[in-house]
Amino acid sequence: DKNKYFSGSYQQIQLIPSVMIKNILLFATILIFIACNQPSQEMTINKKKPIDTHSHSIPSESKTQHLSLDLTADFDNQILKGTAKYTLINDIKAEQIILDTRDLTIHSVTVDSSMVEYTLGKNDAHLGQALHIPIDPESKTITINYETSPTAAALQWLNPQQTADKKHPFLFTQGQAILTRTWIPCQDSPGIRITYDAQITCPKDLLPVMSASNPTEINATGTYSFEMKQPIPPYLLALAIGDLDYGDIGKQTGVYAEPSVLEKGLYEFSDMQAMLEAAEGLYGPYLWERYDVIILPPSFPFGGMENPRLTFATPTILAGDKSLTALIAHELAHSWSGNLVTNATWNDFWLNEGFTVYFERRIMETLYGEEYANMLAMLGFQDLQHEVHALGESHKDTHLHLDLDGRDPDDGMTDIAYEKGAYFLTLLEEQVGREAFDKFLKDYFETHKFQTLTTDEFEVYLDKHLIKPYSVDINIDEWIYGAGIPDNCPSITSDKFTKVDAIVSKIPNGELPTQAMTKDWTTHEWLHFIRALDDDVDSKALDALNNSFAFADSGNSEIAAAWYEKSIKLGHYDYFRPQLEEFLFTVGRRKFLTPLYSALKEAGDIKSARSIYAKSKPNYHSVSTQTLDALLDVE
Ligand code: BES
Ligand code: ZN
């Protein structure tokens, strides 16, 4: 694999002739130097940007620069069909370019205007096949004529029944981490950046939208044009097609949703423009022009996905009281951490997510106050403790810098990157003070905008701009390369949660909270309350609580899911089986599904788990079924 490293030797070879002309002696010296220093030369080569083992491409040799996509969405056959044309950068005059593909049917490949013979490499279940395309030093473009497979892992084709309005089919893509190659042949590494334009043709009653400039209403032709002028990594290429309406929130912000969902979405996300302005106030200008959110059908496997200019979001955050909008702040924050400054490989995932969680909480603090942000941080800390416990305290996946080589990156992308990452930044903030830390972060985004960074490169920058100037003395290596939660992890407290704790502690004595005691509680207090219930809470108390507060019928997905999980763990859940089944049947968000199916499994009820899963699986995206197939040991 050595040829995949940026090779330092090209430069040296070019240097030698000019040196030779001037001074033959110096040339000899250099030769001797090179000969005697083989090992150290190796080291300098290996120190160059590490390669991304999750891509077949070799961007150090030849790179794609701009993509022109022309696709037709065939809903009857569940296929995207058309061409991907790239302009090239070939600085070192490479004789081939390699793209990632998985599950694609390639019809032809053209270099400039001639058809060429390409080869497809061996298939790997997760990485797919390398597409080798022969090029010349002068080649300007490559065009791949292809179609996707109905089983393309990035794509979910929904029938009308699986949408909110149940009238029209729907399609959406999910690229992160390495799924874009299942719908576009591309150099599918986060270390790559391309600009793109696209032409999408779809059924005339549907509207396509992308991570690009977007239409707001359907036209008569069924063909639409898109443009993304800022260079983005391929995992951020995104497309959704459905019966979509659009509504404005603020001057740069708006919502796309199915007609029956739009009003609810506009109400729920009404603070979006204010969030964007708060974010700019913290860490500098928003460089993507518009920020819109599309509310997808409930099968969307994530809470949100930060596709540039157009966040993809689950409808499960439409609580009716704006209480779950931290997720929007999170995806918006990715417009800086992730989309502007991108992790170079998936091993550096914490650079995307840890920074984003920290940033998300700062946005929420700016809008709703410190207490609000502290509650989010405390719930996050509980997630972190839970994840460390689940993985095992000394497990390598509890390191911030991950080692995902040879694995599906998706398997190692846990809450660690998010919460340990955010707490690490909180620790740095504590060390140097908020003012200095904010300046550091703002400069960090400005300095690295539209670039990618490895953990090593971040450490060098951190050292120079924060650690040295402020004489910070903390165990950075332990945080980044060590397991578990370091001893100096900041402790964040919340007065509101302290009050909740006092109430929870009395439940085993038969003292249950009353309506009056809880009338001002927010979603976050309820979540903390449910999480805090312990083994000493018996079925009688659980019944009484549910009678008073109707958790099992909550319209708030986070509260309902937390209650289901806790009750299954405490062994008292027969009374809400219909609601649980309905929830698992409609919602495809993996963050809810995994704990619920695991809880059933652990409760010795794998039979229910498998039978609900068998019925619900057609409603889930491949991202979720991949995890659940393994969990429930089914195919
Ligand atoms: N980028 C992630 C989603 C993701 C991560 C997709 C890894 C594929 C691989 C997104 O920004 C995210 O973190 N979403 C969270 C919500 C957030 C508030 C923690 C989610 O979906 O739950
Ligand atoms: Zn994220």
XYZ file of C-alpha atoms and ligand atoms in Angstrom:
658
model
C 0.000 0.000 0.000
C 3.029 2.249 0.155
C 2.321 3.813 -3.212
C -0.756 5.358 -1.650
C 1.316 7.720 0.481
C 2.117 11.162 -0.792
C 5.489 10.437 -2.223
C 8.262 12.869 -1.410
C 10.552 11.430 -4.066
C 9.011 13.182 -7.083
C 10.197 16.530 -5.879
C 13.686 15.248 -5.265
C 13.951 13.766 -8.742
C 12.985 17.089 -10.262
C 15.517 18.921 -8.137
C 18.481 16.809 -9.120
C 19.031 17.953 -12.746
C 19.262 21.677 -11.918
C 21.612 20.943 -9.079
C 23.707 18.787 -11.383
C 24.178 21.564 -13.894
C 25.371 23.949 -11.255
C 27.492 21.696 -9.172
C 28.314 18.114 -9.892
C 29.933 17.713 -6.508
C 26.810 18.719 -4.698
C 24.897 16.213 -6.782
C 27.232 13.445 -5.653
C 26.825 14.567 -2.073
C 23.083 14.420 -2.392
C 23.286 10.953 -3.897
C 25.425 9.733 -1.045
C 23.109 11.437 1.409
C 20.088 9.690 -0.084
C 21.889 6.353 -0.168
C 22.985 6.602 3.442
C 19.694 7.831 4.700
C 17.198 5.343 3.329
C 15.434 4.771 6.633
C 15.026 8.428 7.426
C 13.777 9.115 3.918
C 11.161 6.428 4.456
C 10.164 8.154 7.613
C 9.655 11.496 5.948
C 7.519 9.833 3.300
C 5.434 8.064 5.892
C 4.956 11.252 7.839
C 3.134 12.875 4.925
C -0.644 12.975 5.071
C -1.795 9.496 6.039
C -3.958 7.706 3.598
C -7.576 6.933 4.035
C -7.811 3.154 4.105
C -11.541 3.365 3.433
C -11.079 4.565 -0.117
C -9.476 2.886 -3.118
C -8.602 6.248 -4.621
C -5.070 7.685 -4.585
C -5.672 11.433 -4.536
C -1.941 12.121 -4.226
C -1.606 10.887 -7.818
C -4.692 12.193 -9.575
C -7.719 13.991 -8.259
C -11.256 14.757 -9.288
C -12.002 18.474 -9.075
C -15.491 19.274 -10.320
C -18.403 16.895 -10.767
C -21.242 17.350 -13.232
C -23.940 14.877 -12.399
C -26.826 14.097 -14.710
C -29.241 11.557 -13.256
C -32.771 10.381 -13.835
C -34.666 8.883 -10.916
C -36.624 5.832 -11.993
C -38.999 5.152 -9.092
C -40.584 2.113 -10.738
C -37.294 0.269 -10.903
C -35.681 2.060 -7.928
C -32.695 3.073 -9.978
C -30.744 6.283 -10.569
C -29.334 6.330 -14.062
C -27.112 8.750 -15.981
C -23.619 10.180 -16.023
C -21.004 11.548 -13.671
C -18.462 13.745 -15.424
C -15.363 14.978 -13.587
C -12.677 17.483 -14.421
C -9.271 16.279 -13.293
C -6.153 17.453 -11.531
C -3.169 15.398 -12.569
C -0.121 17.278 -11.320
C 2.220 14.331 -11.376
C 1.117 13.048 -14.780
C -0.362 9.841 -13.466
C -1.557 7.270 -15.965
C -4.720 6.324 -14.194
C -7.344 7.648 -11.876
C -9.109 5.405 -9.399
C -12.666 5.934 -8.222
C -14.664 4.107 -5.578
C -17.774 2.257 -6.651
C -20.016 -0.192 -4.868
C -23.002 -1.965 -6.272
C -22.989 0.211 -9.433
C -23.422 -0.958 -13.004
C -20.925 0.856 -15.191
C -22.040 1.150 -18.814
C -19.091 3.045 -20.263
C -16.233 5.371 -19.389
C -15.096 8.230 -21.587
C -11.880 10.203 -21.209
C -12.336 13.589 -22.872
C -14.192 12.411 -25.968
C -12.944 8.836 -26.341
C -14.342 5.726 -24.835
C -11.689 3.863 -22.806
C -11.230 0.413 -21.358
C -11.598 0.571 -17.612
C -11.167 -2.180 -15.060
C -13.078 -2.943 -11.893
C -11.129 -4.363 -8.965
C -12.064 -7.066 -6.506
C -15.252 -6.441 -4.578
C -15.134 -5.763 -0.841
C -18.415 -5.882 1.088
C -17.953 -2.373 2.551
C -15.361 -0.720 0.358
C -16.822 -1.892 -2.949
C -14.736 -2.015 -6.107
C -11.989 0.249 -7.389
C -12.741 1.635 -10.834
C -9.408 2.078 -12.662
C -9.600 4.548 -15.519
C -6.586 5.034 -17.826
C -5.738 8.694 -18.445
C -2.989 10.772 -20.094
C -1.130 13.680 -18.563
C -3.271 15.912 -20.796
C -6.641 14.348 -20.054
C -9.139 16.948 -18.914
C -12.311 15.017 -18.089
C -13.671 11.565 -17.391
C -17.314 10.638 -17.849
C -18.858 7.558 -16.292
C -22.142 6.331 -17.676
C -23.756 4.168 -15.007
C -26.756 3.145 -12.995
C -27.354 2.309 -9.349
C -28.736 -0.937 -8.013
C -32.103 -1.143 -6.205
C -30.099 -2.348 -3.202
C -27.724 0.677 -3.193
C -26.894 1.130 0.497
C -27.032 4.945 0.410
C -30.487 5.077 -1.111
C -33.820 4.508 0.478
C -36.742 4.320 -1.922
C -39.970 4.687 0.007
C -43.420 3.739 -1.136
C -46.261 6.207 -0.424
C -47.279 4.308 2.722
C -43.881 5.056 4.228
C -44.270 8.835 3.912
C -46.216 11.314 6.033
C -48.848 12.042 3.408
C -49.015 8.503 2.000
C -49.672 9.748 -1.524
C -46.308 9.856 -3.286
C -43.104 7.856 -3.223
C -39.940 9.348 -1.762
C -36.204 8.891 -2.186
C -33.359 10.090 -0.013
C -29.618 9.420 0.122
C -27.259 9.035 3.089
C -23.591 9.346 2.158
C -21.657 9.377 5.431
C -19.463 7.527 6.050
C -18.639 5.542 2.875
C -21.950 5.133 1.100
C -21.759 7.840 -1.575
C -19.928 5.333 -3.791
C -23.162 3.306 -3.942
C -24.894 6.085 -5.882
C -22.053 8.059 -7.496
C -18.670 6.740 -8.648
C -16.289 9.040 -6.784
C -13.052 9.386 -4.836
C -14.974 8.616 -1.686
C -12.634 9.932 0.960
C -13.352 12.816 3.352
C -9.877 14.107 2.467
C -11.049 14.938 -1.067
C -12.971 18.090 -1.995
C -14.982 18.700 -5.139
C -17.425 21.301 -6.368
C -20.465 20.059 -8.251
C -23.392 20.832 -10.440
C -26.226 18.465 -11.152
C -29.191 17.928 -13.359
C -31.852 15.685 -11.878
C -34.903 14.396 -13.704
C -37.742 12.908 -11.682
C -41.496 12.261 -11.898
C -43.257 15.536 -12.632
C -45.241 15.698 -9.405
C -42.117 15.434 -7.220
C -39.460 17.980 -6.233
C -35.764 17.058 -6.011
C -33.470 18.861 -3.562
C -29.745 18.486 -2.983
C -26.852 19.658 -0.835
C -26.660 22.599 -3.259
C -28.670 25.589 -4.525
C -32.266 24.362 -4.560
C -35.586 24.999 -6.285
C -38.551 25.833 -4.040
C -41.331 24.543 -6.273
C -41.967 22.035 -9.021
C -41.703 22.989 -12.685
C -43.413 21.570 -15.762
C -40.405 19.689 -17.129
C -39.424 17.463 -14.202
C -35.774 18.397 -14.728
C -33.923 20.602 -12.239
C -30.456 22.154 -12.023
C -28.285 22.388 -8.942
C -25.006 23.991 -8.100
C -22.581 23.662 -5.198
C -19.816 26.206 -5.675
C -17.955 25.496 -2.463
C -15.729 22.413 -2.524
C -17.118 19.603 -0.377
C -16.080 16.048 0.500
C -18.128 13.389 -1.353
C -19.864 12.119 1.787
C -21.809 15.398 1.723
C -23.311 14.834 -1.733
C -27.001 14.386 -1.071
C -30.314 14.119 -2.859
C -33.919 13.837 -1.720
C -36.958 13.592 -3.972
C -40.535 13.750 -2.788
C -43.764 15.668 -2.599
C -42.153 18.667 -0.945
C -43.308 22.139 -0.053
C -41.021 24.933 1.017
C -41.514 27.686 3.606
C -39.303 30.575 4.756
C -38.018 30.993 8.302
C -35.587 33.885 7.973
C -33.649 35.634 5.261
C -31.233 32.738 4.704
C -33.212 29.929 6.284
C -36.216 27.774 5.464
C -37.845 24.352 5.659
C -38.728 21.687 3.094
C -41.275 19.071 4.111
C -44.207 17.072 2.874
C -47.275 19.339 2.734
C -48.907 18.042 5.923
C -45.660 18.435 7.900
C -44.534 21.871 6.760
C -46.483 24.048 9.215
C -45.323 21.984 12.148
C -41.741 22.213 10.897
C -41.879 25.963 10.445
C -43.138 26.371 14.001
C -40.625 23.920 15.497
C -37.609 25.465 13.751
C -38.685 29.099 14.010
C -35.427 30.009 15.799
C -33.233 28.708 12.990
C -32.206 32.095 11.614
C -31.343 33.217 15.158
C -29.272 30.062 15.585
C -27.376 30.815 12.423
C -26.656 34.353 13.557
C -25.574 33.130 16.992
C -23.208 30.671 15.336
C -21.717 33.408 13.175
C -21.309 35.573 16.250
C -19.280 32.824 17.870
C -17.040 31.458 15.157
C -17.196 33.618 12.062
C -19.215 34.011 8.869
C -21.479 31.314 7.478
C -19.881 30.553 4.115
C -22.620 28.480 2.468
C -25.156 31.240 1.711
C -28.418 29.469 2.562
C -29.253 27.123 5.428
C -32.388 25.042 4.949
C -33.650 21.889 6.626
C -35.598 19.097 4.966
C -37.855 17.032 7.212
C -37.692 13.493 5.881
C -40.034 10.562 6.393
C -39.525 8.771 9.740
C -37.379 6.000 8.288
C -34.402 8.375 8.073
C -31.701 6.465 9.995
C -30.209 9.480 11.770
C -31.453 12.383 13.804
C -29.836 14.738 11.362
C -27.245 14.837 8.612
C -25.308 17.997 7.913
C -25.592 17.992 4.116
C -24.327 21.471 3.188
C -27.000 24.116 2.602
C -29.648 21.495 3.365
C -29.635 19.559 6.619
C -31.528 16.278 6.397
C -33.600 15.758 9.551
C -35.794 13.136 11.164
C -39.414 14.099 11.853
C -38.955 12.653 15.360
C -37.645 16.030 16.536
C -41.015 17.649 15.841
C -42.065 17.568 19.490
C -44.503 20.459 19.137
C -42.710 22.561 21.755
C -39.317 23.228 20.105
C -37.642 21.170 22.815
C -35.532 18.976 20.529
C -33.978 21.667 18.349
C -30.460 21.231 19.732
C -30.240 18.777 16.863
C -30.689 21.623 14.388
C -28.003 23.621 16.203
C -25.794 20.548 15.893
C -26.246 20.107 12.151
C -25.883 23.861 11.638
C -22.627 23.841 13.635
C -21.286 21.257 11.185
C -21.311 24.073 8.598
C -18.045 25.028 10.348
C -16.816 21.846 12.054
C -17.062 19.116 9.452
C -18.148 20.863 6.298
C -15.668 23.752 6.349
C -12.912 21.977 8.281
C -13.195 18.274 7.606
C -11.728 15.172 9.240
C -9.096 13.790 6.853
C -10.017 10.176 7.567
C -12.762 8.502 9.588
C -10.168 7.813 12.286
C -10.279 11.569 12.890
C -14.081 11.599 13.192
C -13.888 13.345 16.573
C -12.620 16.457 14.789
C -16.030 16.581 13.099
C -18.320 15.504 15.901
C -16.574 16.560 19.114
C -16.183 20.123 17.850
C -19.763 20.099 16.625
C -21.237 19.011 19.942
C -19.216 21.684 21.748
C -20.339 24.292 19.193
C -23.974 23.087 19.315
C -24.076 23.654 23.085
C -22.579 27.105 22.696
C -25.310 28.023 20.198
C -27.993 26.712 22.567
C -26.415 28.598 25.451
C -26.439 31.818 23.428
C -30.131 31.428 22.620
C -31.560 29.803 25.739
C -29.047 30.341 28.542
C -26.433 28.477 30.507
C -28.819 26.243 32.420
C -30.208 24.884 29.153
C -26.734 24.132 27.805
C -25.733 22.514 31.102
C -28.666 20.136 30.920
C -27.616 19.138 27.405
C -24.034 18.653 28.583
C -25.120 16.506 31.520
C -27.268 14.273 29.352
C -24.270 14.058 27.044
C -22.033 13.027 29.918
C -24.473 10.263 30.799
C -24.288 9.099 27.169
C -20.506 9.124 27.427
C -20.477 7.078 30.631
C -22.940 4.673 29.121
C -20.871 4.267 25.942
C -17.618 3.732 27.859
C -19.342 1.173 30.020
C -20.869 -0.593 27.000
C -17.574 -0.749 25.104
C -15.445 -1.516 28.159
C -13.239 1.024 29.924
C -10.054 0.036 28.186
C -11.540 -0.564 24.737
C -9.727 1.087 21.841
C -12.960 2.495 20.472
C -13.069 4.739 23.541
C -10.031 6.638 22.187
C -10.728 9.953 20.516
C -8.407 9.037 17.675
C -9.938 5.869 16.258
C -8.395 2.893 14.552
C -11.023 1.878 12.024
C -8.671 0.379 9.468
C -9.948 -2.898 8.108
C -13.428 -2.321 9.505
C -16.609 -0.696 8.347
C -16.042 2.805 9.779
C -19.691 2.936 10.767
C -19.053 0.259 13.416
C -16.593 2.378 15.366
C -18.352 5.742 15.147
C -19.867 5.885 18.612
C -20.822 8.558 21.144
C -17.143 8.721 22.151
C -16.213 11.074 19.306
C -19.154 13.288 20.208
C -19.037 13.491 23.972
C -15.440 12.764 24.882
C -14.554 15.174 22.066
C -16.850 17.898 23.394
C -15.617 17.430 26.964
C -12.019 17.654 25.792
C -12.769 21.037 24.223
C -14.612 22.097 27.375
C -11.487 21.216 29.339
C -9.367 23.353 27.008
C -11.851 26.193 27.419
C -11.587 25.888 31.210
C -7.804 26.014 30.995
C -7.440 29.188 28.951
C -10.740 30.952 29.584
C -13.661 31.368 27.236
C -12.413 34.472 25.457
C -9.096 32.948 24.454
C -10.693 29.652 23.513
C -13.290 31.301 21.309
C -10.581 33.227 19.528
C -8.641 30.017 19.059
C -11.644 28.231 17.543
C -12.565 31.129 15.303
C -8.999 31.309 13.984
C -8.944 27.530 13.596
C -11.981 27.617 11.307
C -10.662 30.603 9.373
C -7.203 29.072 8.907
C -8.434 25.657 7.774
C -11.587 26.522 5.869
C -12.266 24.211 2.924
C -9.430 21.977 4.088
C -9.087 18.660 5.813
C -7.204 17.910 8.989
C -5.785 14.853 10.672
C -5.646 14.529 14.432
C -1.856 14.988 14.211
C -2.227 18.222 12.307
C -4.780 19.447 14.811
C -2.400 18.655 17.661
C 0.381 20.671 16.041
C -1.982 23.615 15.586
C -3.321 23.262 19.126
C 0.159 23.174 20.558
C 1.286 26.265 18.721
C -1.811 28.395 19.263
C -3.099 27.367 22.659
C -0.950 24.965 24.649
C 2.361 26.863 24.362
C 1.094 30.464 24.492
C -1.081 29.734 27.539
C 1.290 27.203 29.148
C -1.498 24.660 29.380
C -0.435 21.558 31.240
C -2.910 18.738 30.699
C -2.746 15.099 29.629
C -3.585 15.671 25.962
C -2.153 12.346 24.805
C -4.280 10.502 27.309
C -7.367 12.306 26.023
C -6.625 11.603 22.378
C -4.894 8.225 22.440
C -6.032 6.814 25.764
C -9.100 4.832 26.801
C -12.035 5.740 29.011
C -12.801 9.072 30.637
C -9.685 10.888 31.903
C -9.651 12.007 35.546
C -9.576 15.679 34.694
C -12.780 15.514 32.660
C -14.753 18.667 33.464
C -17.773 18.200 35.635
C -20.825 20.159 34.582
C -23.772 20.447 36.929
C -27.334 21.618 36.592
C -29.494 22.958 39.410
C -32.577 21.744 37.611
C -31.215 18.206 37.434
C -30.255 18.334 41.114
C -33.916 19.034 41.898
C -34.996 16.153 39.672
C -32.556 13.854 41.486
C -34.080 14.764 44.842
C -37.517 13.816 43.555
C -36.327 10.542 42.026
C -34.626 9.527 45.257
C -37.971 9.528 47.083
C -39.785 7.219 44.656
C -38.657 3.973 46.356
C -40.249 5.292 49.572
C -43.556 5.565 47.788
C -43.391 9.345 47.332
C -44.248 10.026 43.716
C -43.858 13.382 42.001
C -47.064 15.344 41.568
C -48.282 17.434 38.644
C -47.610 20.559 40.679
C -43.994 19.573 41.336
C -43.274 18.932 37.669
C -45.442 21.446 35.852
C -42.485 23.534 34.666
C -40.282 20.656 33.667
C -38.773 20.701 30.218
C -38.095 17.672 28.017
C -34.545 17.547 29.356
C -35.666 17.298 32.969
C -38.056 14.511 32.020
C -35.280 12.676 30.205
C -33.020 13.009 33.215
C -35.868 11.831 35.437
C -36.547 8.692 33.374
C -32.855 7.865 33.053
C -32.398 8.223 36.806
C -35.023 5.597 37.688
C -33.256 2.652 39.212
C -33.787 -1.030 39.978
C -35.496 -0.046 43.221
C -38.442 1.399 41.308
C -41.045 -1.369 41.145
C -43.825 -2.072 38.661
C -46.372 -0.409 40.895
C -44.404 2.828 40.868
C -43.870 2.578 37.116
C -47.614 2.162 36.596
C -48.361 5.104 38.851
C -45.841 7.261 36.997
C -47.226 6.307 33.625
C -50.784 6.945 34.840
C -49.786 10.441 35.923
C -47.522 11.421 33.054
C -48.488 9.155 30.114
C -44.887 8.555 29.042
C -45.820 5.503 26.980
C -48.078 7.670 24.836
C -45.794 10.687 24.709
C -45.715 12.593 21.426
C -42.131 13.453 22.289
C -40.051 10.704 20.674
C -37.113 11.144 23.060
C -39.333 10.802 26.123
C -41.260 7.847 24.687
C -38.055 6.046 23.660
C -36.397 6.693 27.037
C -39.472 5.372 28.848
C -39.678 2.257 26.687
C -36.011 1.495 27.161
C -36.074 2.023 30.917
C -39.284 0.061 31.417
C -38.023 -2.892 29.382
C -34.855 -2.886 31.471
C -36.927 -2.812 34.648
C -39.015 -5.701 33.302
C -42.378 -3.957 33.150
C -43.532 -3.289 29.627
C -46.406 -5.538 28.645
C -48.951 -2.757 28.929
C -47.372 -0.645 26.186
C -46.506 -3.349 23.658
C -48.843 -1.890 21.006
C -47.274 1.565 21.314
C -43.774 0.082 21.308
C -44.496 -1.952 18.202
C -45.989 1.047 16.463
C -42.932 3.133 17.373
C -40.516 0.499 16.094
C -42.596 0.032 12.967
C -42.643 3.705 11.980
C -39.373 5.159 13.262
C -36.157 4.154 11.507
C -33.792 6.297 13.572
C -30.993 3.995 14.667
C -30.313 5.879 17.879
C -33.772 4.785 19.092
C -33.882 1.357 17.484
C -30.610 -0.050 18.787
C -31.264 0.542 22.504
C -34.857 -0.672 22.253
C -34.083 -3.882 20.403
C -31.056 -4.460 22.681
C -33.200 -3.975 25.758
C -35.720 -6.535 24.487
C -32.898 -8.931 23.726
C -31.351 -8.463 27.153
C -34.725 -8.883 28.820
C -34.779 -12.397 27.327
C -37.426 -11.366 24.830
C -35.469 -11.900 21.625
C -38.613 -13.518 20.207
C -40.573 -10.258 20.348
C -37.545 -8.356 19.119
C -37.183 -10.575 16.062
C -40.843 -10.646 15.236
C -41.218 -6.845 15.464
C -38.017 -6.477 13.449
C -39.220 -8.845 10.714
C -42.338 -6.745 10.284
C -40.601 -3.362 10.518
C -37.406 -3.995 8.597
C -38.854 -2.928 5.218
C -39.284 0.525 6.761
C -35.631 0.880 7.763
C -32.659 2.262 5.827
C -29.651 -0.014 5.259
C -27.649 1.903 7.882
C -30.096 0.734 10.539
C -30.644 -2.793 9.207
C -26.920 -3.411 9.092
C -26.653 -2.712 12.823
C -29.866 -4.550 13.725
C -29.158 -7.648 11.626
C -25.973 -8.067 13.643
C -27.648 -7.290 16.974
C -30.528 -9.706 16.449
C -28.467 -12.220 14.535
C -30.754 -12.336 11.518
C -30.147 -11.950 7.797
N -22.951 13.447 10.897
C -23.802 12.904 11.881
C -24.545 11.685 11.421
C -23.653 10.532 11.010
C -22.582 10.147 11.788
C -23.924 9.828 9.862
C -21.776 9.095 11.384
C -23.122 8.784 9.469
C -22.030 8.414 10.231
C -24.806 13.938 12.389
O -24.296 15.229 12.458
C -25.157 13.567 13.789
O -24.280 13.549 14.591
N -26.428 13.294 14.068
C -26.908 12.941 15.381
C -27.571 14.102 16.053
C -26.741 14.917 16.965
C -27.612 15.938 17.684
C -25.895 14.163 17.932
C -27.969 11.875 15.220
O -28.295 11.551 14.090
O -28.485 11.382 16.212
Zn -22.839 15.457 13.948
